[in-house]
Coordinates of C-alpha atoms and ligand atoms in Angstrom, one line a residue:
X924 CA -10.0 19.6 -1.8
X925 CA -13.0 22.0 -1.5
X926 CA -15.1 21.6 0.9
X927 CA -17.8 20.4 -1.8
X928 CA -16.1 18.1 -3.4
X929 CA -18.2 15.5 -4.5
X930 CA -16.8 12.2 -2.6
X931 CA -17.1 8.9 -4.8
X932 CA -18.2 5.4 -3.9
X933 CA -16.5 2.4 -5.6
X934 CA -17.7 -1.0 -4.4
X935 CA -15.5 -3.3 -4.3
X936 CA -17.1 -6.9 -5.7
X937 CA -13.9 -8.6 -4.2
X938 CA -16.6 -9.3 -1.6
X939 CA -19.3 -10.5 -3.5
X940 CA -21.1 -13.6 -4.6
X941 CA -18.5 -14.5 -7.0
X942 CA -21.0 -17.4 -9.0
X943 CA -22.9 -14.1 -10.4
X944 CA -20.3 -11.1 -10.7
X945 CA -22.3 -9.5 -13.1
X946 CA -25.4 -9.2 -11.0
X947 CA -23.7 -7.8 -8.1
X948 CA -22.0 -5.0 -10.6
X949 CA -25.5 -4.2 -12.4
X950 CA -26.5 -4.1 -8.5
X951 CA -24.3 -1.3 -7.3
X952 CA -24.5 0.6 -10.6
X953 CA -28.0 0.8 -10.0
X954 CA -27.7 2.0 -6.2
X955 CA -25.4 4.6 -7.5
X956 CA -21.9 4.0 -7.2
X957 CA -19.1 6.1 -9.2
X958 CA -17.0 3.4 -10.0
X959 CA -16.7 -0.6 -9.8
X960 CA -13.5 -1.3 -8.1
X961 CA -12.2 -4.8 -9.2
X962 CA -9.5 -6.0 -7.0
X963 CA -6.9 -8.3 -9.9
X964 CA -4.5 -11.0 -6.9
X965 CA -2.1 -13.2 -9.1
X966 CA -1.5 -15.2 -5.3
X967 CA 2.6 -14.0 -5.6
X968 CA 2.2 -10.1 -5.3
X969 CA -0.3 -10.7 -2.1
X970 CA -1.4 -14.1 -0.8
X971 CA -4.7 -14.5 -2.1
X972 CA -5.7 -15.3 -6.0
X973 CA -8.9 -13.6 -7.7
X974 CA -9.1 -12.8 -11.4
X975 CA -7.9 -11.5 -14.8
X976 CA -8.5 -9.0 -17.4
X977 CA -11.1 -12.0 -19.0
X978 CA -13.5 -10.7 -15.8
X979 CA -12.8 -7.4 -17.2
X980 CA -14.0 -8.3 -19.8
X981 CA -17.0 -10.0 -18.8
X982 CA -18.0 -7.6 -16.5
X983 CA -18.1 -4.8 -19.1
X984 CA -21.1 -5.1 -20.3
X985 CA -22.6 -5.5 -16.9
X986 CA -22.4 -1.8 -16.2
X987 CA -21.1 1.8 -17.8
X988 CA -19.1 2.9 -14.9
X989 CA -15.9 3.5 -15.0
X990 CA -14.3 -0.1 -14.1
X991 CA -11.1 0.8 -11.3
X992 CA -8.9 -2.1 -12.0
X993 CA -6.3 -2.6 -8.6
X994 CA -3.6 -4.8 -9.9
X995 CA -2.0 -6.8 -6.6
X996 CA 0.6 -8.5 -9.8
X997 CA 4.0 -8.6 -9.8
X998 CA 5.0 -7.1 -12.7
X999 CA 1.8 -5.3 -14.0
X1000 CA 3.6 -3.6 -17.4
X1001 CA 3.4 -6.7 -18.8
X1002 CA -0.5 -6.6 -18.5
X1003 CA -1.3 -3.4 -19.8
X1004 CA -2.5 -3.9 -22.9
X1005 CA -4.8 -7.2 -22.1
X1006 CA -6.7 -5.2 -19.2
X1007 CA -6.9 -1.9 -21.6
X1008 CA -8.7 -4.3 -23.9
X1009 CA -10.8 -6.2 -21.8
X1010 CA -12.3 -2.6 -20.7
X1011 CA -10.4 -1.0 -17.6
X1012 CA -10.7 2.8 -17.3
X1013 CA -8.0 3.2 -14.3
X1014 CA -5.4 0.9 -13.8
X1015 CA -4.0 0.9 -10.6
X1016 CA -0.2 -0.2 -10.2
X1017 CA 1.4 -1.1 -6.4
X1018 CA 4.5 1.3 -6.6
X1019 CA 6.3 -2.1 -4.2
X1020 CA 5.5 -4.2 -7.4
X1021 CA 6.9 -2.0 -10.2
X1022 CA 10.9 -1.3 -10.7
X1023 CA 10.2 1.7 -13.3
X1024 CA 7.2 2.8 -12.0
X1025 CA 7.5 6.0 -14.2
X1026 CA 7.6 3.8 -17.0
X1027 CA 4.6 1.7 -16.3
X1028 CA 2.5 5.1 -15.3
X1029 CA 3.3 6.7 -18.8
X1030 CA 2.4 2.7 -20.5
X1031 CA -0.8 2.6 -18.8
X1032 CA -1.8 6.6 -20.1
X1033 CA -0.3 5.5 -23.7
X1034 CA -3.0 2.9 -23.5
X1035 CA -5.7 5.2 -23.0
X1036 CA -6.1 4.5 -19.3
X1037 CA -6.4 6.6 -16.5
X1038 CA -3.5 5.5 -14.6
X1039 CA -3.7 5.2 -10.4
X1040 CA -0.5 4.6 -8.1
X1041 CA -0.9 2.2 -4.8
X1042 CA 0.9 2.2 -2.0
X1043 CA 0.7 -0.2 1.0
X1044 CA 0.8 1.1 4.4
X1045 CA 4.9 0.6 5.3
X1046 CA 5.1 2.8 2.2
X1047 CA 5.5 6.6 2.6
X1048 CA 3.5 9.3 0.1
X1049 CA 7.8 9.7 -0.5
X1050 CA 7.9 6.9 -2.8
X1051 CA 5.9 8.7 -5.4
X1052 CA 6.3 12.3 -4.8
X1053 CA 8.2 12.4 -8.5
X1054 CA 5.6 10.9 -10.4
X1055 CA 2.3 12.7 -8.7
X1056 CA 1.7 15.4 -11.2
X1057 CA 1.6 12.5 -13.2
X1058 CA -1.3 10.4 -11.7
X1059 CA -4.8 10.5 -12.4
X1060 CA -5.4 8.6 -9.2
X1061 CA -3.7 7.4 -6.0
X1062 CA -4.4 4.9 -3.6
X1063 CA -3.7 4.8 0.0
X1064 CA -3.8 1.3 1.4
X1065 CA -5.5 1.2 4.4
X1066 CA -4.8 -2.7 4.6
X1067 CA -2.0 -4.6 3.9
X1068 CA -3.7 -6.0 0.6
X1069 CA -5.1 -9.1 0.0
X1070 CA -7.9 -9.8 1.8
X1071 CA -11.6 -7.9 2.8
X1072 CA -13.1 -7.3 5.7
X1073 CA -9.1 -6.5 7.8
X1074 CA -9.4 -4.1 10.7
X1075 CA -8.7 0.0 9.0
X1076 CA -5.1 0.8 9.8
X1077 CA -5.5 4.2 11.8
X1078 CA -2.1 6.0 10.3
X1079 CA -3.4 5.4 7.1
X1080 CA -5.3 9.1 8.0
X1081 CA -2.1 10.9 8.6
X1082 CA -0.8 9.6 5.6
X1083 CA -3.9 11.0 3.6
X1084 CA -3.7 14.4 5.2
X1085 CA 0.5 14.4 4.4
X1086 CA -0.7 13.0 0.5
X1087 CA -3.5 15.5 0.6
X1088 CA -1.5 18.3 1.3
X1089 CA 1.2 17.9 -1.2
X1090 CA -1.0 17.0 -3.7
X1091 CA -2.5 20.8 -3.5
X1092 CA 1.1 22.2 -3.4
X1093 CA 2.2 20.8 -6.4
X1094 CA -1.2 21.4 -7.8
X1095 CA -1.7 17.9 -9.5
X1096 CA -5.1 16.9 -10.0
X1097 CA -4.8 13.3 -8.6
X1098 CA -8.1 11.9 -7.2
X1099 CA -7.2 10.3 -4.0
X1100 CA -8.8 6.8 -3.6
X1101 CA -8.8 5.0 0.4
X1102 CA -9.1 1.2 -0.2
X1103 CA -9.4 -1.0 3.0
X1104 CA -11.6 -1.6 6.4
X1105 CA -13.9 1.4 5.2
X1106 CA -17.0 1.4 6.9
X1107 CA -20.1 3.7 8.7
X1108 CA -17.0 4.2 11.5
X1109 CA -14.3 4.9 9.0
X1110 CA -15.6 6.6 6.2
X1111 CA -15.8 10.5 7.4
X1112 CA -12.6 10.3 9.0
X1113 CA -11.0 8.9 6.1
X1114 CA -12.9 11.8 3.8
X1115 CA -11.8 14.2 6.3
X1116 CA -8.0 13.7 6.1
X1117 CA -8.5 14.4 2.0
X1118 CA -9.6 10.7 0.0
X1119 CA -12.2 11.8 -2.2
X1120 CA -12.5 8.0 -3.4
X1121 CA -13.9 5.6 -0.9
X1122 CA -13.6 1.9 -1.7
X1123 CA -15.7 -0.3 0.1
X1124 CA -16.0 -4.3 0.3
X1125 CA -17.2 -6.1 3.0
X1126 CA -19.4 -3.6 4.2
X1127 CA -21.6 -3.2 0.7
X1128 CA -21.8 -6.6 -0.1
X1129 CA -22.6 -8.1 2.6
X1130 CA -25.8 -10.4 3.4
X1131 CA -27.5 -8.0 6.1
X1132 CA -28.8 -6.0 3.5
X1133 CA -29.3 -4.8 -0.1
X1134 CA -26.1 -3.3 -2.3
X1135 CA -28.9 0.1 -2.1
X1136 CA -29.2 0.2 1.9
X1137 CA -25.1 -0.5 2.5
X1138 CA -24.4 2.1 0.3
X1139 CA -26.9 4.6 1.8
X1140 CA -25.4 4.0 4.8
X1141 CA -21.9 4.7 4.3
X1142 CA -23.3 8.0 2.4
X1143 CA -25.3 9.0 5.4
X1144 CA -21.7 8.3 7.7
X1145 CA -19.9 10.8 5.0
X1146 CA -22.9 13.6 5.2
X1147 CA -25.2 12.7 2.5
X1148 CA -24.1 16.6 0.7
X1149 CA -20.9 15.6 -0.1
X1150 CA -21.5 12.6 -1.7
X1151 CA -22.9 12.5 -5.7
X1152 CA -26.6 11.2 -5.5
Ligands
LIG793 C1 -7.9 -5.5 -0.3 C2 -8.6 -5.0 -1.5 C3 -9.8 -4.2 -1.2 C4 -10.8 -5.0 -0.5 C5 -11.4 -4.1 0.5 O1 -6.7 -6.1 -0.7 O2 -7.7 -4.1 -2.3 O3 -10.3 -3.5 -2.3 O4 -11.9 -5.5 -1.3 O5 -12.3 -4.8 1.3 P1 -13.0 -4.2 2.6 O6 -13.7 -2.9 2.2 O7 -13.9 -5.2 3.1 O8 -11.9 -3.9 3.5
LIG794 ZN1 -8.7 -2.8 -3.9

């Protein structure tokens, strides 16, 4: 990463009103976020149930962002298609959930998607080292998944710089998206050990103040150049 690298915001609406979805995306698009991260729990992969690719769907009109679809599923190749229809842009896989996760990254680009990798925070950057020239995205858990507002899990840093680093040796392009406990505390550091994608739940939608005055915050925490307006 160079040192102005533009560093992306993608709320994530897993903590917002969910009786008006829509509202809340329309919300953050207009205070300027990159991407709408939408957070898919089937209550088996991780303990906690959401939605489906018929929110995709009815978010999509809500907003022309890119939608950044993170599948907590067991066995996400066999949703593919439904979320490519329903509008995704990246699908993100867990690498723990998938058994040929080669396969499923090639399915999910023969769809037309951008395709992201996830791995939770017992897993090592090893786990995917053969398929990163292949990704368009990967995700470094910085909570076990399944919930908002958990405390950030520190080695998740060292585990950005390692990703970071061999990312630029093997010259993939790879964005590299931190989902989990980031906040006005967390955000720099997490920038600083290489994510150039910062999710962020709990601490945009929250009901202290506007989608507009979280999101300036967390800018302000990152240094307000090396964020896109
Ligand atoms: C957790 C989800 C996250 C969650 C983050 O399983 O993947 O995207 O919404 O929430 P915060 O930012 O509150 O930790
Ligand atoms: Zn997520």
């Amino acid at each position: 990463m160079t040192p102005s690298t533009a560093i992306k915001l993608a709320p994530s609406i897993l903590s917002a009103d969910f009786a008006r979805l829509g509202e809340a995306v329309a919300e953050a698009t207009r205070a300027g976020a990159d991407y709408i991260h939408v957070d898919v729990m089937d209550g088996r992969y991780v303990p906690n149930l959401t939605f489906g690719a018929p929110m995709v769907k009815a978010l999509r009109p809500w907003t022309s962002l890119p939608l950044d679809v993170h599948l907590m599923i067991v066995e996400p190749e066999r949703s593919i298609k439904q979320f490519a229809e329903a509008g995704a842009n990246i699908l993100t896989v867990h690498a723990e959930a998938c058994v040929h996760l080669h396969r499923v990254v090639h399915q999910i680009k023969e769809a037309g998607l951008r395709a992201g990798v996830a791995i939770n925070p017992a897993t090592p950057v090893a786990a995917i080292e053969e398929v990163l020239p292949d990704l368009d995205l990967v995700l470094v858990m910085s909570v076990n998944p399944g919930f908002p507002a958990q405390e950030f899990i520190s080695s998740a840093l060292d585990k950005l710089h390692r990703l970071r680093r061999r990312l630029d040796v093997l010259g993939a392009q790879a964005e590299v998206e931190v989902d989990g406990g980031i906040n006005e505390a967390t955000a720099a550091e997490a920038v600083r050990a290489g994510a150039t994608v910062l999710v962020a739940g709990s601490a945009v939608f929250n009901q202290r103040e506007s989608v507009r005055e979280a999101m300036e915050r967390l800018r302000n925490a990152v240094g307000p150049a090396k964020l896109s307006p």
